[in-house]
Short mmCIF file of C-alpha atoms and ligand atoms in Angstrom, two decimals:
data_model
loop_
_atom_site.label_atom_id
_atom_site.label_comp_id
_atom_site.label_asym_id
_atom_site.label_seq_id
_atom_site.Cartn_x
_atom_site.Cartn_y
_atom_site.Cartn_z
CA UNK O 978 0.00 0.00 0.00
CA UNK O 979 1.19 3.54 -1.00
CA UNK O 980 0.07 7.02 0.41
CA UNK O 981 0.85 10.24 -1.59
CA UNK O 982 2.23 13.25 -0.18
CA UNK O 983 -1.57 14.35 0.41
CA UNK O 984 -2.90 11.77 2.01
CA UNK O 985 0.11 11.87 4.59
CA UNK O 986 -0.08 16.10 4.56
CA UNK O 987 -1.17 16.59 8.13
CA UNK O 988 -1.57 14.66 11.50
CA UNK O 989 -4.93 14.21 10.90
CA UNK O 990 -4.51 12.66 7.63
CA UNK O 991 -1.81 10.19 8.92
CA UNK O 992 -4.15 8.63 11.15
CA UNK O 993 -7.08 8.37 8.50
CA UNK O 994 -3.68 6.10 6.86
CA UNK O 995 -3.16 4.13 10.25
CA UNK O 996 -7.28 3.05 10.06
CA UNK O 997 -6.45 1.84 6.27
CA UNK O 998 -3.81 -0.12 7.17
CA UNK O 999 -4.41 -1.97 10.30
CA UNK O 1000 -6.49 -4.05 8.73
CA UNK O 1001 -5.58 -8.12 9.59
CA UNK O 1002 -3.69 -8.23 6.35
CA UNK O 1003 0.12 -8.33 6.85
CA UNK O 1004 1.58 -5.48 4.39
CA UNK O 1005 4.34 -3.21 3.09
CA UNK O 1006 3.50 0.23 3.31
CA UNK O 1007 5.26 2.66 1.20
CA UNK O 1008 5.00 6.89 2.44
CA UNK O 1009 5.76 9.66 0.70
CA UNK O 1010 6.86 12.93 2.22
CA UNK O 1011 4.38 15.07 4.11
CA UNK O 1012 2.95 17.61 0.88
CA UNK O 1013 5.26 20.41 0.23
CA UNK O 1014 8.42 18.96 1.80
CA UNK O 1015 10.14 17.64 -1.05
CA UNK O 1016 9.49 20.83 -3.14
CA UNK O 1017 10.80 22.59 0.01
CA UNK O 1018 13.94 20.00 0.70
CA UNK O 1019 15.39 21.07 -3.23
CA UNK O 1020 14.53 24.90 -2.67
CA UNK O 1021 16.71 24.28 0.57
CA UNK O 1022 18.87 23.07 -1.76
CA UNK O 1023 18.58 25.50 -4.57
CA UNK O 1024 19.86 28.29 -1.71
CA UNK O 1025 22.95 25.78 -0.82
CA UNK O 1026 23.80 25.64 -4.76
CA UNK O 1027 23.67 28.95 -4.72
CA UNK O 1028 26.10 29.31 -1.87
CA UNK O 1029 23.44 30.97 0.33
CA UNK O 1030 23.54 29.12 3.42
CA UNK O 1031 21.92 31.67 5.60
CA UNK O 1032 18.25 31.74 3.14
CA UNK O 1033 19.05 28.04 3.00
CA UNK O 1034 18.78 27.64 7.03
CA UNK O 1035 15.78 30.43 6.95
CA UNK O 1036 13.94 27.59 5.27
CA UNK O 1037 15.54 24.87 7.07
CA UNK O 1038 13.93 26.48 9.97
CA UNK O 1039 10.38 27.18 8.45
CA UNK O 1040 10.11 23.56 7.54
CA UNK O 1041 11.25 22.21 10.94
CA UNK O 1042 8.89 24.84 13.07
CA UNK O 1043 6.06 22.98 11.06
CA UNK O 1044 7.31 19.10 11.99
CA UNK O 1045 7.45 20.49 15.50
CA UNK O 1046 4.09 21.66 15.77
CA UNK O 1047 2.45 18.21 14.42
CA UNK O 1048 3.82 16.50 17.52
CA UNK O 1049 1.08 17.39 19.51
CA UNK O 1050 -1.91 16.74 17.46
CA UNK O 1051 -0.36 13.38 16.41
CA UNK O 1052 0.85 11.66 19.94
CA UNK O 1053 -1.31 11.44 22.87
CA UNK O 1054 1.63 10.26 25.18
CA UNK O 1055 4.66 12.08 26.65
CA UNK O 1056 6.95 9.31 25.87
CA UNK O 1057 6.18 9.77 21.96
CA UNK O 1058 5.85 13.47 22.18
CA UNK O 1059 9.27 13.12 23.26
CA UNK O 1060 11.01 10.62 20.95
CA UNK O 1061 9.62 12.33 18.00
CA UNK O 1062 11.03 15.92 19.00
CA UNK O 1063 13.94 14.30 19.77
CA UNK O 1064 14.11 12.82 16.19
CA UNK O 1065 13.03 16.30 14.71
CA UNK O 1066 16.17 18.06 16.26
CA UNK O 1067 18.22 14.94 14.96
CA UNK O 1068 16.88 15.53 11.47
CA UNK O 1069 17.22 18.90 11.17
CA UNK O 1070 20.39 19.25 12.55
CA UNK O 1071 21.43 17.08 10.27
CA UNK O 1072 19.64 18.61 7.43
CA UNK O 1073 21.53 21.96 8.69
CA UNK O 1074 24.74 20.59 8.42
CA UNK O 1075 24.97 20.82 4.74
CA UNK O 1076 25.06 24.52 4.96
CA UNK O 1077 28.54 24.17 6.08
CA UNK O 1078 30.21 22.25 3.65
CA UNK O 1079 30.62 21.38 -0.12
CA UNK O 1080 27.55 21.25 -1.82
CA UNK O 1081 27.04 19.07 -4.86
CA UNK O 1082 24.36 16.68 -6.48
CA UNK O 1083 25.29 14.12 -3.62
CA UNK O 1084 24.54 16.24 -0.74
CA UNK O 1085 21.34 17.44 -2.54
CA UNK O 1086 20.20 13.14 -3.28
CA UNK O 1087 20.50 13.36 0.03
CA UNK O 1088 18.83 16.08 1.33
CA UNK O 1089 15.52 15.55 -0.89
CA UNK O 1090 14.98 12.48 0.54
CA UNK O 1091 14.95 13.34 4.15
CA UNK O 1092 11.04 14.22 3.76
CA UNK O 1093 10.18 10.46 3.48
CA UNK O 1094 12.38 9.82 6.54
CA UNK O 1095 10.35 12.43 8.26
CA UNK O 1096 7.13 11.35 7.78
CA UNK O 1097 7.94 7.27 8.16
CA UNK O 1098 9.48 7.92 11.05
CA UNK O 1099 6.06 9.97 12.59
CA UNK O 1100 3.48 7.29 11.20
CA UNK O 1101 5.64 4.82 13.01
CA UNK O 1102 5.96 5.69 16.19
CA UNK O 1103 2.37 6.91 16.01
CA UNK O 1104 1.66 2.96 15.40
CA UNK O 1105 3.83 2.04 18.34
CA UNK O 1106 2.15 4.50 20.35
CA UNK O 1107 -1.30 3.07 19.79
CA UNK O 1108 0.45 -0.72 20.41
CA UNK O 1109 0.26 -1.94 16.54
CA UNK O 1110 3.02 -5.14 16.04
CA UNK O 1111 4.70 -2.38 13.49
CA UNK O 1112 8.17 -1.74 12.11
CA UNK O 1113 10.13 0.31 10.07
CA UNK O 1114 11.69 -0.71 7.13
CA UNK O 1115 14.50 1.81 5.30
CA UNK O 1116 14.24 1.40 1.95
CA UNK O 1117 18.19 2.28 1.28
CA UNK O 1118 18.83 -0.71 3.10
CA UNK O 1119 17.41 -2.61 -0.24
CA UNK O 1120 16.34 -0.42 -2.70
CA UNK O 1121 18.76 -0.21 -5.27
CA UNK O 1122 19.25 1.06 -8.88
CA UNK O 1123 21.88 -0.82 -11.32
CA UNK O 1124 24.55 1.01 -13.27
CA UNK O 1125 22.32 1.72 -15.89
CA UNK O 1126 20.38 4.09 -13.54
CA UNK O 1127 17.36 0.56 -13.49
CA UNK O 1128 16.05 -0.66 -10.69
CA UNK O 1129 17.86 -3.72 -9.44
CA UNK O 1130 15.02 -5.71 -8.84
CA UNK O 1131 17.31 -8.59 -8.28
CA UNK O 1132 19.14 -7.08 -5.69
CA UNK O 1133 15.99 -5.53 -4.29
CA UNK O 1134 14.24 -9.11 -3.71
CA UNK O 1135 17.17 -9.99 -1.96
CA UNK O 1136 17.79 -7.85 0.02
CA UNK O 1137 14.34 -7.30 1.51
CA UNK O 1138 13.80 -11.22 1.94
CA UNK O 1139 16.66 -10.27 4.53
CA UNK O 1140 15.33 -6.92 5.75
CA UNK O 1141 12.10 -9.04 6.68
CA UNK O 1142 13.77 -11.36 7.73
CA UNK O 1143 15.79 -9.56 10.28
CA UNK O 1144 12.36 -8.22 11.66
CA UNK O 1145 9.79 -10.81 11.54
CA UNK O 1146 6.22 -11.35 12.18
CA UNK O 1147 5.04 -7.46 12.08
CA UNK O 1148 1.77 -6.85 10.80
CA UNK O 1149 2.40 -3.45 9.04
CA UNK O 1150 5.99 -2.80 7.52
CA UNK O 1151 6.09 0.81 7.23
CA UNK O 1152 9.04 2.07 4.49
CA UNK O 1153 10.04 5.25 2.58
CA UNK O 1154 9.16 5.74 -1.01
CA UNK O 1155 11.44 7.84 -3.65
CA UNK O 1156 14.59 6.68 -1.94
CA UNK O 1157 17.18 4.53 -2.95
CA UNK O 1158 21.25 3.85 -3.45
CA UNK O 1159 22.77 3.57 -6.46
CA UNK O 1160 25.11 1.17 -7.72
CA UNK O 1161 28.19 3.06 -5.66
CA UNK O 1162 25.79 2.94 -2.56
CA UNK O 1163 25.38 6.65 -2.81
CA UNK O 1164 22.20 7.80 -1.74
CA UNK O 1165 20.22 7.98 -4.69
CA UNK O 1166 16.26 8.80 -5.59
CA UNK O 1167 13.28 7.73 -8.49
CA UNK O 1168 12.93 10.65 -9.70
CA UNK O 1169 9.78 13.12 -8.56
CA UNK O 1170 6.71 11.44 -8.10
CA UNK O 1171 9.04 7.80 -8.02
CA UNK O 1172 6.85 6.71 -4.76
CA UNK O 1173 4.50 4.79 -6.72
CA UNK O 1174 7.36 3.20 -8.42
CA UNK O 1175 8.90 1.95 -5.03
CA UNK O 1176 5.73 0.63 -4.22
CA UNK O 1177 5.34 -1.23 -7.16
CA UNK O 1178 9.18 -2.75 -6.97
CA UNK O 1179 8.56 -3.55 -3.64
CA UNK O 1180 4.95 -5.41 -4.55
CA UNK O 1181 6.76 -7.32 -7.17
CA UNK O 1182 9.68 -8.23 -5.00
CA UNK O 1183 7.63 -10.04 -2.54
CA UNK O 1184 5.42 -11.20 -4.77
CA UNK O 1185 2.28 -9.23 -2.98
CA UNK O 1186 -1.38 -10.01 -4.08
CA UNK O 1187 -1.67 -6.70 -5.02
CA UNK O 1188 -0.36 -3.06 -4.70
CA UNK O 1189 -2.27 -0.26 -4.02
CA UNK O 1190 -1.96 3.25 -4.68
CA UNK O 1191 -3.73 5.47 -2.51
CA UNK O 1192 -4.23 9.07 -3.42
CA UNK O 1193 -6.06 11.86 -3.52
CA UNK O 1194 -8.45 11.12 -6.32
CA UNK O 1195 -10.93 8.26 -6.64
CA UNK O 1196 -8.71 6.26 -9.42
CA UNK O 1197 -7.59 7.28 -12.78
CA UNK O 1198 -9.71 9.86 -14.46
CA UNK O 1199 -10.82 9.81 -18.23
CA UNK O 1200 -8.81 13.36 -18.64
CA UNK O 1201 -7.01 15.20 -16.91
CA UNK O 1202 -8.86 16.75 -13.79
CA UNK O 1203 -6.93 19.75 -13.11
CA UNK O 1204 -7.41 20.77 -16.94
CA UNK O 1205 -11.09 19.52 -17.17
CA UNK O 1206 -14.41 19.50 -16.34
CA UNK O 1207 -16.64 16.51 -15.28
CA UNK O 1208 -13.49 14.17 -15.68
CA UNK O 1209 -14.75 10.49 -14.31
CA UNK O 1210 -12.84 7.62 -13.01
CA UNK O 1211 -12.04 4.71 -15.57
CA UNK O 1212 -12.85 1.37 -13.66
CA UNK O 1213 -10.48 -0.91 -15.09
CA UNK O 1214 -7.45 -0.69 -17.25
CA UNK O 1215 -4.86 -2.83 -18.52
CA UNK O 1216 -1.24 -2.52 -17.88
CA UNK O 1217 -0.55 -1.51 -21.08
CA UNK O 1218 -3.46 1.65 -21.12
CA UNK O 1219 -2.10 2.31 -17.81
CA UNK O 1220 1.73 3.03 -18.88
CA UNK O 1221 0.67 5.20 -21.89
CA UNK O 1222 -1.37 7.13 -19.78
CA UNK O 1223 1.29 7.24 -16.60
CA UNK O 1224 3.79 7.73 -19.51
CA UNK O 1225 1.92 10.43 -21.46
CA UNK O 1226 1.34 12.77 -18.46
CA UNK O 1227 -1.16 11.20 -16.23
CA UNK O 1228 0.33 12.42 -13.05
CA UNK O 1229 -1.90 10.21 -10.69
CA UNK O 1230 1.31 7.37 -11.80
CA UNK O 1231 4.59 7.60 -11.80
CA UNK O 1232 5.51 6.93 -15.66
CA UNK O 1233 7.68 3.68 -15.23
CA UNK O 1234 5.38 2.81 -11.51
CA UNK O 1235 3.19 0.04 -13.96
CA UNK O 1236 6.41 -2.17 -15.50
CA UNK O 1237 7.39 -4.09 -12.30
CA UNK O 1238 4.03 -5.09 -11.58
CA UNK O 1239 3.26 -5.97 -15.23
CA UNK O 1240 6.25 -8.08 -15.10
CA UNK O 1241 4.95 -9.95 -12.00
CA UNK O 1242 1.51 -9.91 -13.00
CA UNK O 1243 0.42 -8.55 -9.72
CA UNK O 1244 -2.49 -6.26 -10.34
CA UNK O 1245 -2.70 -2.61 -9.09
CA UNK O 1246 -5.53 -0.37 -7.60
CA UNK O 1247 -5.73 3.61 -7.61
CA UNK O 1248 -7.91 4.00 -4.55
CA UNK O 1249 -8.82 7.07 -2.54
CA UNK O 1250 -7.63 8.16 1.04
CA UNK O 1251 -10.23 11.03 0.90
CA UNK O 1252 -13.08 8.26 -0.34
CA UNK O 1253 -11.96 5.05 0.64
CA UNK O 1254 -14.63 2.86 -0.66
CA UNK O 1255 -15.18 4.56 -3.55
CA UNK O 1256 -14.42 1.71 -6.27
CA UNK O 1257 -11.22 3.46 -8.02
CA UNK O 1258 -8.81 1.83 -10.66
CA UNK O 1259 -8.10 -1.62 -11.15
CA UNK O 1260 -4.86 -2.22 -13.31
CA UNK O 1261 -4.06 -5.81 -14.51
CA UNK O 1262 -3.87 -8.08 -17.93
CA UNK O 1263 -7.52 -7.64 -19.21
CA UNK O 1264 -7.98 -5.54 -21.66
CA UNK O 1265 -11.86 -4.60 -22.25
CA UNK O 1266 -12.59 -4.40 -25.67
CA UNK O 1267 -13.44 -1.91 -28.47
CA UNK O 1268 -13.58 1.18 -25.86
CA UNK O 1269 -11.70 4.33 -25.68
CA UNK O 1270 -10.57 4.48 -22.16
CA UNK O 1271 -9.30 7.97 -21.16
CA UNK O 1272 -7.31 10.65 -22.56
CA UNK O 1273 -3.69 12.36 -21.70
CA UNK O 1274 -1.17 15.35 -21.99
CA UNK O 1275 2.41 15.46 -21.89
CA UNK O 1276 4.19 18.71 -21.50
CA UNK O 1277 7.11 20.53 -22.61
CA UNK O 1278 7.36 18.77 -26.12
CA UNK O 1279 9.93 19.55 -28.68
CA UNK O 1280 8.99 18.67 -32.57
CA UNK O 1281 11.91 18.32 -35.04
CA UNK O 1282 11.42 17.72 -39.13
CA UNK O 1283 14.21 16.39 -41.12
CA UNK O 1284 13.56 16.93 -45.10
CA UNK O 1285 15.96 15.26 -47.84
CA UNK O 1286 15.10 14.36 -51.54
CA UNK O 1287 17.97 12.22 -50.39
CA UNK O 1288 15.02 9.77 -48.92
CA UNK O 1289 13.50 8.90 -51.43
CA UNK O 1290 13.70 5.63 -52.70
CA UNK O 1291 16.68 5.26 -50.53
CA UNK O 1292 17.29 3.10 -47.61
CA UNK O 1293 19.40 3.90 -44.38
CA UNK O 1294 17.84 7.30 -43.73
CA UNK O 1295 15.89 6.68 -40.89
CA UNK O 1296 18.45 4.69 -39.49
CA UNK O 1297 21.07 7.70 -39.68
CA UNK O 1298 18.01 10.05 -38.26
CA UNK O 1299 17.92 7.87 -35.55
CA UNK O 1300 21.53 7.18 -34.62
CA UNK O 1301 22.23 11.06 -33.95
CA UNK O 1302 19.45 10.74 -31.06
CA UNK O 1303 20.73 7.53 -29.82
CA UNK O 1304 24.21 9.67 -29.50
CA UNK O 1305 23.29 11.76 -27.27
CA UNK O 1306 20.96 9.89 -25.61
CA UNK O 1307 17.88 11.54 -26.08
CA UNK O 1308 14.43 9.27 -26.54
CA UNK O 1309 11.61 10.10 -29.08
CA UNK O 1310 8.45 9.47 -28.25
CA UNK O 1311 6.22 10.28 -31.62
CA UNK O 1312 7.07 9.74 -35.26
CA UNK O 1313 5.94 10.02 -38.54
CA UNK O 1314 7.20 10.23 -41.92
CA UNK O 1315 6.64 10.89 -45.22
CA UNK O 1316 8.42 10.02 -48.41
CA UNK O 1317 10.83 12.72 -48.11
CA UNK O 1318 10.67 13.78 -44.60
CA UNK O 1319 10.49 12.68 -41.44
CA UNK O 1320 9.29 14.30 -38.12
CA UNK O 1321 9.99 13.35 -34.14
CA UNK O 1322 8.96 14.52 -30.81
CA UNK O 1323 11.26 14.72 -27.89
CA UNK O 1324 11.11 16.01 -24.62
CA UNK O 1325 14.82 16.52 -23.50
CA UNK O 1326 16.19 18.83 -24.75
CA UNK O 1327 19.27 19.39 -23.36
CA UNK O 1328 21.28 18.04 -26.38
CA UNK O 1329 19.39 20.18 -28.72
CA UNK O 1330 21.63 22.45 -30.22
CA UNK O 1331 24.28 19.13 -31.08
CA UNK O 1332 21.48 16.82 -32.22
CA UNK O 1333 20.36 20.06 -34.61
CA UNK O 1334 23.73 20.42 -35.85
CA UNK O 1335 24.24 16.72 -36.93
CA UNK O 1336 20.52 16.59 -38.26
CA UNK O 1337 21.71 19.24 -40.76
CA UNK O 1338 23.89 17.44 -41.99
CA UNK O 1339 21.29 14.99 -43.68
CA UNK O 1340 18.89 17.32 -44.84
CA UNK O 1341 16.92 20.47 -44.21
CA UNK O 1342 15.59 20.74 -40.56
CA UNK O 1343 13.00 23.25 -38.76
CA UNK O 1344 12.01 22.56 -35.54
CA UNK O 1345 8.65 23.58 -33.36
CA UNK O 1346 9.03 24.12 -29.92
CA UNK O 1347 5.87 24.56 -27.03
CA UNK O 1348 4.14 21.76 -28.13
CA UNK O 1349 2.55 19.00 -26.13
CA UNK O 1350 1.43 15.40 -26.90
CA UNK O 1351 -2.31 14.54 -26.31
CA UNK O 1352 -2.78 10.58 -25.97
CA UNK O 1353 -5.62 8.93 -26.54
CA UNK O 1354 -5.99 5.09 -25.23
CA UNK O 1355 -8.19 2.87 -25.14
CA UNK O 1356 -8.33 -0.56 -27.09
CA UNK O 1357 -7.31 0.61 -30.61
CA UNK O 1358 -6.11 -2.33 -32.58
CA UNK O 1359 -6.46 -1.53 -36.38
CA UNK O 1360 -9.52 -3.73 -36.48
CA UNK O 1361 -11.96 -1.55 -34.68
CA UNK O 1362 -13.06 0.65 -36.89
CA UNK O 1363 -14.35 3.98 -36.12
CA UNK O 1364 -12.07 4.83 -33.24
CA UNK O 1365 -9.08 6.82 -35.29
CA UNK O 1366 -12.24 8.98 -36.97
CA UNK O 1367 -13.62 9.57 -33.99
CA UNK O 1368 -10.45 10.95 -32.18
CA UNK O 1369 -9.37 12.76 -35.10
CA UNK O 1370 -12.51 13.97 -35.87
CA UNK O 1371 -12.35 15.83 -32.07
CA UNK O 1372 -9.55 17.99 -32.99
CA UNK O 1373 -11.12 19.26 -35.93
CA UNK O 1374 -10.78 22.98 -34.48
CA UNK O 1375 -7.46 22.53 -33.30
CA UNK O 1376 -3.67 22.67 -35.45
CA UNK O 1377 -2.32 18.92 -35.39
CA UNK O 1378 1.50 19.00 -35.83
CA UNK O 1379 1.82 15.60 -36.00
CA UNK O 1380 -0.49 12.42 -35.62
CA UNK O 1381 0.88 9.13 -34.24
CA UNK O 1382 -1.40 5.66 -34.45
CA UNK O 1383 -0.81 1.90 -34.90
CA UNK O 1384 2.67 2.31 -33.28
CA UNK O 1385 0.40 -0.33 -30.58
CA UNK O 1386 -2.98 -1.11 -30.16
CA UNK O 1387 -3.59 0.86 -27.36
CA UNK O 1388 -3.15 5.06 -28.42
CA UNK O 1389 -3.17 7.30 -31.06
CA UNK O 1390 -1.76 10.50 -30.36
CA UNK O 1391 -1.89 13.92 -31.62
CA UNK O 1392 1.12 16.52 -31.10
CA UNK O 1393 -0.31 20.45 -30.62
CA UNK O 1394 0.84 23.62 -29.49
CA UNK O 1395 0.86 23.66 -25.59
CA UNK O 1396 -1.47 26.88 -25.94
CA UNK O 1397 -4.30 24.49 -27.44
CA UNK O 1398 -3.87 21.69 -25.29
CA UNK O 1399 -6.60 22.50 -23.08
CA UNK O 1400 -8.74 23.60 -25.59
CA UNK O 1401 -8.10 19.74 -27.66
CA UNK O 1402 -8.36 18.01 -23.94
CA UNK O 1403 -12.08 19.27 -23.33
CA UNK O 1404 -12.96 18.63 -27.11
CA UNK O 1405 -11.85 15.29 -26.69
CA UNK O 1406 -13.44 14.23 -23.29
CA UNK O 1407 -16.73 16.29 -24.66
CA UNK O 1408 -17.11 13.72 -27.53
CA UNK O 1409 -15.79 10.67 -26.49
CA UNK O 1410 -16.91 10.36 -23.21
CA UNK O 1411 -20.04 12.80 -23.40
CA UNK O 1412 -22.26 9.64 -22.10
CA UNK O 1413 -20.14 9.40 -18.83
P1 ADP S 148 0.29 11.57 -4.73
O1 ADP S 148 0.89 12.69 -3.96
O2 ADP S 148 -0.70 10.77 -3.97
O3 ADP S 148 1.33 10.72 -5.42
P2 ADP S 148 -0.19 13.00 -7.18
O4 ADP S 148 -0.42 14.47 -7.00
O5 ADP S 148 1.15 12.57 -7.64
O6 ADP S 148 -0.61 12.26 -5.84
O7 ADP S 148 -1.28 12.38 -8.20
C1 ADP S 148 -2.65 12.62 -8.01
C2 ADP S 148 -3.09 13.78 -8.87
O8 ADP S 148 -2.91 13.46 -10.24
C3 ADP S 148 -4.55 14.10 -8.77
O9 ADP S 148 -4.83 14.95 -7.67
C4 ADP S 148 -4.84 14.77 -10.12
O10 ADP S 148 -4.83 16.17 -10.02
C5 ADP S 148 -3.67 14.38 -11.00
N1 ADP S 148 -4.08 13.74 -12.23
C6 ADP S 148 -3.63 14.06 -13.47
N2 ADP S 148 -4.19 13.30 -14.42
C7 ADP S 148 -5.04 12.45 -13.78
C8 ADP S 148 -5.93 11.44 -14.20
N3 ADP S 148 -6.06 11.12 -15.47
N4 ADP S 148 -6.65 10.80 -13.26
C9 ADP S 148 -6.54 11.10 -11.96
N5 ADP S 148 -5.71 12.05 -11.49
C10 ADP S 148 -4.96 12.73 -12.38
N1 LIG S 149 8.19 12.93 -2.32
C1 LIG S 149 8.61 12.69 -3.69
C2 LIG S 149 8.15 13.81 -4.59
O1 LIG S 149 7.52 14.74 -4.13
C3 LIG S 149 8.18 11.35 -4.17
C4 LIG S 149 6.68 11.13 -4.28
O2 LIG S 149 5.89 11.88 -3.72
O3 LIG S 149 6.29 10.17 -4.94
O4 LIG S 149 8.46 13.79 -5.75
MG1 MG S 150 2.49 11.05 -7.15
#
């Protein structure tokens, strides 16, 4: 079971988490900060990169006068009051003492993690205070990436067969999300948002029954809910529609969160804190056919066109197109070509200007930048027809870049400008899922 920064945002909230999980099921459950901590813990360390200690301990010091003051509303006893503010001042302090040294992307791994330690270590000892057979598990103890910057989900079965095994026969295992080591051992993390992928490494590492994801949102929605209206949760969703949608900018999962438990075939639920039996999301194999299931955005897109007469009819190309982005190691996401051109999406672009340079070497090259990639999934193998009209037909009042579909059978996506993105979002979710 995993709990969002929301659903773990105040005292209150972390013992609405302690009545989900103390159930009689024995279970894993994976925190993320407290809301607002993690954004805080890299502004902390946006001052120290910016050799600022004093606004850097100005924060330090906002963020810990908040911890202090949810020791009261969260402990009933003296004895826990105590041993949490004495873990506070332990954390901070040691939070504070980066201000004094060096300060590089190690110290700052490290620092941006500390907001899962917080917040284990309170929903802890608030178990132990109320006499639950609970422990706490820390995740850099087993959660490890590989050189490749991968999840070592060899390692990580491994080593938390021993972690559990060196602290048997708890009901609830309480651990930190986001964190892990690297393949040095240096303290390393999943990237923002990488709690629900922890949670799913973990559920495939032991083999659970099934990993939840609890949130702040009754499952995943048919659009995106912070862009539009009347959004509704999808019921079910196969792994597959679930990583296009993660991948193509529904926030609710991490991108890569689905692969582990696709792998182990362990299916996944987006359930509610706020709402708890509300029904939510249930990720596994099935796929349920001929629907369109719910609709995406994915920001900050860059599109590039290569043009050559030096295409046609020949062979290689692509291939040569390609290579220059495998170089410097920069993934595409759409593509589409013609006979004498071809055009890709990307969305780092830190390699721009050398990938440009190259490109122009094969042909004439333009590039759009602001754009974003709307996804549509659903079960779109080329047999249904209708679906492709129907999509495309919905962005009839809206520029289309590029259009992506039978890459798989589960999207078809459109690329836009990010200034009509909201604008081809609502057109979308008004006529495919008007009946919702
Ligand atoms: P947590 O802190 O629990 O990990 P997140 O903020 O990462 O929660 O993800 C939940 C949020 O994702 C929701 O509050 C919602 O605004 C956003 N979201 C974006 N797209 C979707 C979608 N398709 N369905 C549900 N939520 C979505
Ligand atoms: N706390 C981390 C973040 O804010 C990880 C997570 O919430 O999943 O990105
Ligand atoms: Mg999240």
């Amino acid at each position: 079971m995993k709990f969002g920064g929301t659903s773990v945002g105040t005292p209150q909230r972390m013992k609405e988490v302690v009545k989900l999980i103390s159930d009689a099921d024995q279970k894993i459950v994976v925190l993320s900060a407290m809301s607002g901590t993690t954004n805080q813990l890299y502004e902390i360390s946006d001052y120290l990169y910016k050799k600022n200690p004093v606004g850097a301990n100005e924060n330090i010091n906002i963020l810990e006068e908040k911890y202090y003051k949810h020791v009261d509303e969260l402990y009933t006893t003296e004895e826990y009051k105590e041993k949490t503010r004495q873990f506070l001042k332990q954390e901070f302090d040691y939070i504070r003492s980066f201000t004094k040294g060096i300060f590089t992307m190690f110290e700052e791994k490290i620092i941006v993690g500390q907001g899962e330690i917080l917040s284990t270590n309170m929903v802890t000892n608030y178990l132990l205070e109320q006499g639950y057979n609970a422990a706490l598990l820390p995740a850099l103890d087993f959660m490890r990436t590989d050189k490749n910057s991968e999840p070592d989900l060899e390692y990580i079965r491994e080593k938390l067969k021993i972690t559990l095994a060196e602290m048997p026969n708890k009901d609830i295992y309480i651990t930190q999300g986001f964190i892990c080591r690297n393949a040095y051992g240096e303290v390393d993390n999943l990237q923002r948002g990488g709690s629900d992928y922890s949670a799913s490494l973990i559920g495939a590492a032991i083999e659970a029954s099934e990993i939840q994801i609890w949130t702040d949102i009754d499952g995943m929605h048919n659009n995106d809910p912070r862009y539009v209206e009347n959004t509704s949760p999808v019921q079910t969703l196969s792994f597959e529609e679930a990583s296009e949608l993660a991948y193509f900018g529904a926030k609710i999962l991490h991108p890569t969160c689905v692969q582990p438990a696709k792998f182990a075939g362990i299916p996944v639920k987006l359930l509610n804190t706020m709402d708890p039996t509300a029904p939510g999301t249930v990720i596994s194999n099935k796929t349920q056919r001929g629907s369109i299931k719910a609709v995406a955005a994915k920001d900050n897109i860059t599109a590039i066109n290569i043009t050559s007469s030096r295409m046609l009819l020949a062979y290689g190309f692509l291939r040569k197109v390609f290579e220059i982005f495998e170089t410097y190691k920069t993934s595409i996401d759409m593509v589409t070509t013609s006979e004498v051109g071809v055009s890709v999406s990307i969305d780092n672009t830190s390699n721009l200007s050398q990938i440009l340079n190259e490109l122009k070497k094969l042909g004439t090259v333009s590039v759009d930048v602001d754009m974003c990639i709307i996804c549509v999934v659903g079960d779109l193998d080329w047999h249904n027809i209708g679906f492709e009209s129907l999509a495309t037909e919905t962005m009839k009042d809206v520029p289309v870049r590029m259009i992506s579909y039978g890459g798989s059978n589960h999207n078809i996506s459109f690329l836009v400008a990010a200034a009509d993105k909201k604008k081809a979002l609502q057109s979308l979710s008004n006529h495919l899922f008007k009946n919702n």
